[in-house]
Amino acid sequence: MAFFDKIFRMGMGMFLGVWIARYLGPDSYGKLNYVIAYIALIGSFTNLGLDGVVVRELIKEKAQKQEIISTSFLLQLIAGVFAYGGAILLIPILRPDESDLFWMVFLVGLTLIFRSVGVIKYWYEAQVLSKYFVWLENGLFLCFRECVYY
């Protein structure tokens, strides 16, 4: 299931990437990719390495699942807020002459805060029910793609 998920996402991502590149043009598309890479670099710290730890603890301590998930959510939410603030504060220092990059970071950076919702996936992984989460992710990906396309 995970293999087909990756293939599906790569194919749809390539189609969407080509369409956005043609629509934006080289300059704007380059700026968008810069912002996405910048946010991805900063966002790599927001999950705090809790992926495997939370899944392992959910398997071991079934009675404390709400406490484990809520603690992980709160930690990742706080890390996301700090990362978002740091990204916004750092971009004017890195690229002071480009105000459009600031606004792009302001919008794209919001994803850093919402990454904490991904803790729900940990419960599905602990229950070996990942296929349902993959279906949900792919459905949302298709809906988002359609919204961007139209």
C-alpha atoms as one frame of an Amber mdcrd trajectory, in Angstrom:
protein
   0.000   0.000   0.000   2.797   2.429   0.895   4.513   1.769  -2.450   1.425
   2.760  -4.443   0.954   5.769  -2.181   4.452   7.004  -3.041   3.970   6.386
  -6.771   0.603   8.161  -6.734   1.970  11.187  -4.871   5.045  11.439  -7.085
   2.968  11.305 -10.258   0.438  13.845  -9.065   3.201  16.032  -7.637   5.015
  16.040 -10.966   1.837  16.972 -12.847   1.024  19.746 -10.392   4.628  20.986
 -10.345   4.751  21.300 -14.138   1.420  23.107 -14.202   2.453  25.578 -11.477
   5.838  26.189 -13.156   4.158  27.048 -16.441   1.651  29.303 -14.706   4.114
  31.241 -12.515   7.068  31.554 -14.854  10.740  31.056 -14.019  11.235  33.948
 -11.574   8.160  33.399  -9.415   8.500  29.626  -9.531  12.109  29.898  -8.379
  11.042  32.076  -5.455   8.294  29.623  -4.551  10.783  26.738  -4.556  13.189
  28.770  -2.427  10.449  29.384   0.146   9.341  25.741   0.120  12.942  24.571
   0.656  13.436  27.168   3.403  10.271  26.063   5.232  11.159  22.376   4.752
  14.589  22.978   6.268  13.136  24.730   9.301  10.214  22.298   9.476  12.506
  19.314   9.808  12.883  20.206  13.481   9.182  20.518  14.315   8.382  16.842
  14.844  11.151  16.655  17.460  11.990  13.076  16.459   8.833  11.793  18.123
   7.615   9.570  15.269   8.968   6.215  16.359   8.920   7.038  20.060   5.208
   7.846  20.119   4.286   4.763  18.082   6.374   2.557  20.378   4.811   4.072
  23.504   1.301   3.709  22.074   1.971   0.014  21.535   3.444  -0.485  25.014
   1.083   1.736  27.040  -2.373   1.254  25.526  -4.128   2.683  28.588  -2.352
   6.022  28.274  -2.976   6.641  24.578  -4.770   9.974  25.062  -2.015  11.309
  27.280   0.713  10.204  24.871  -1.017  11.633  21.802  -1.979  14.917  23.476
   1.536  15.426  24.860   3.056  14.756  21.451   0.538  17.113  19.830   1.288
  19.893  22.294   5.065  19.514  21.953   4.881  19.558  18.164   2.459  22.496
  18.177   4.805  24.549  20.362   7.776  23.584  18.169   5.762  24.556  15.068
   4.862  27.967  16.498   8.501  28.653  17.407   9.695  27.450  13.991   7.109
  29.653  12.252   8.177  32.666  14.284  11.825  31.913  13.592  11.195  31.552
   9.862   9.407  34.899   9.741  12.105  36.645  11.777  14.984  35.120   9.809
  13.837  35.712   6.214  14.278  39.541   6.302  17.846  38.969   7.497  18.613
  36.407   4.784  16.879  38.254   1.922  16.333  41.887   3.037  15.533  43.320
  -0.410  12.738  40.914  -1.314   9.517  41.684   0.537   7.543  39.231  -1.593
   9.575  36.392  -0.080   8.507  37.548   3.374   4.835  37.229   2.444   5.400
  33.877   0.798   7.135  32.612   3.957   4.292  34.091   5.989   1.749  31.988
   4.060   3.697  28.798   3.332   5.117  28.821   6.859   1.660  28.263   8.322
   2.149  24.618   7.447   4.701  24.448  10.271   1.961  25.025  12.819  -0.441
  22.526  11.299   2.103  19.692  11.151   1.229  18.873  14.745  -2.075  17.409
  13.548  -0.001  14.553  12.108   0.127  12.891  15.539  -3.156  11.217  14.613
  -1.145   9.162  12.132   0.897   7.706  15.000  -2.191   6.068  16.493  -3.062
   4.479  13.142   0.501   3.208  12.788   0.400   1.722  16.288  -2.866  -0.065
  15.452  -1.490  -1.247  12.073  -4.293   0.614  10.311  -2.122   2.875   8.160
  -4.041   2.077   4.978  -7.021   4.144   6.147  -4.796   7.108   6.837  -3.153
   6.697   3.416  -6.593   6.745   1.784  -7.467   9.909   3.686  -4.170  11.590
   2.769  -4.564  10.698  -0.912  -8.161  11.905  -0.942  -7.155  15.220   0.586
  -4.250  15.464  -1.848  -6.654  15.008  -4.781  -9.079  17.585  -3.380  -6.266
  20.084  -2.883  -4.948  19.435  -6.369  -8.387  20.038  -7.842  -8.759  23.281
  -5.872  -5.404  24.528  -7.165  -6.166  23.404 -10.705  -9.479  25.245 -10.863
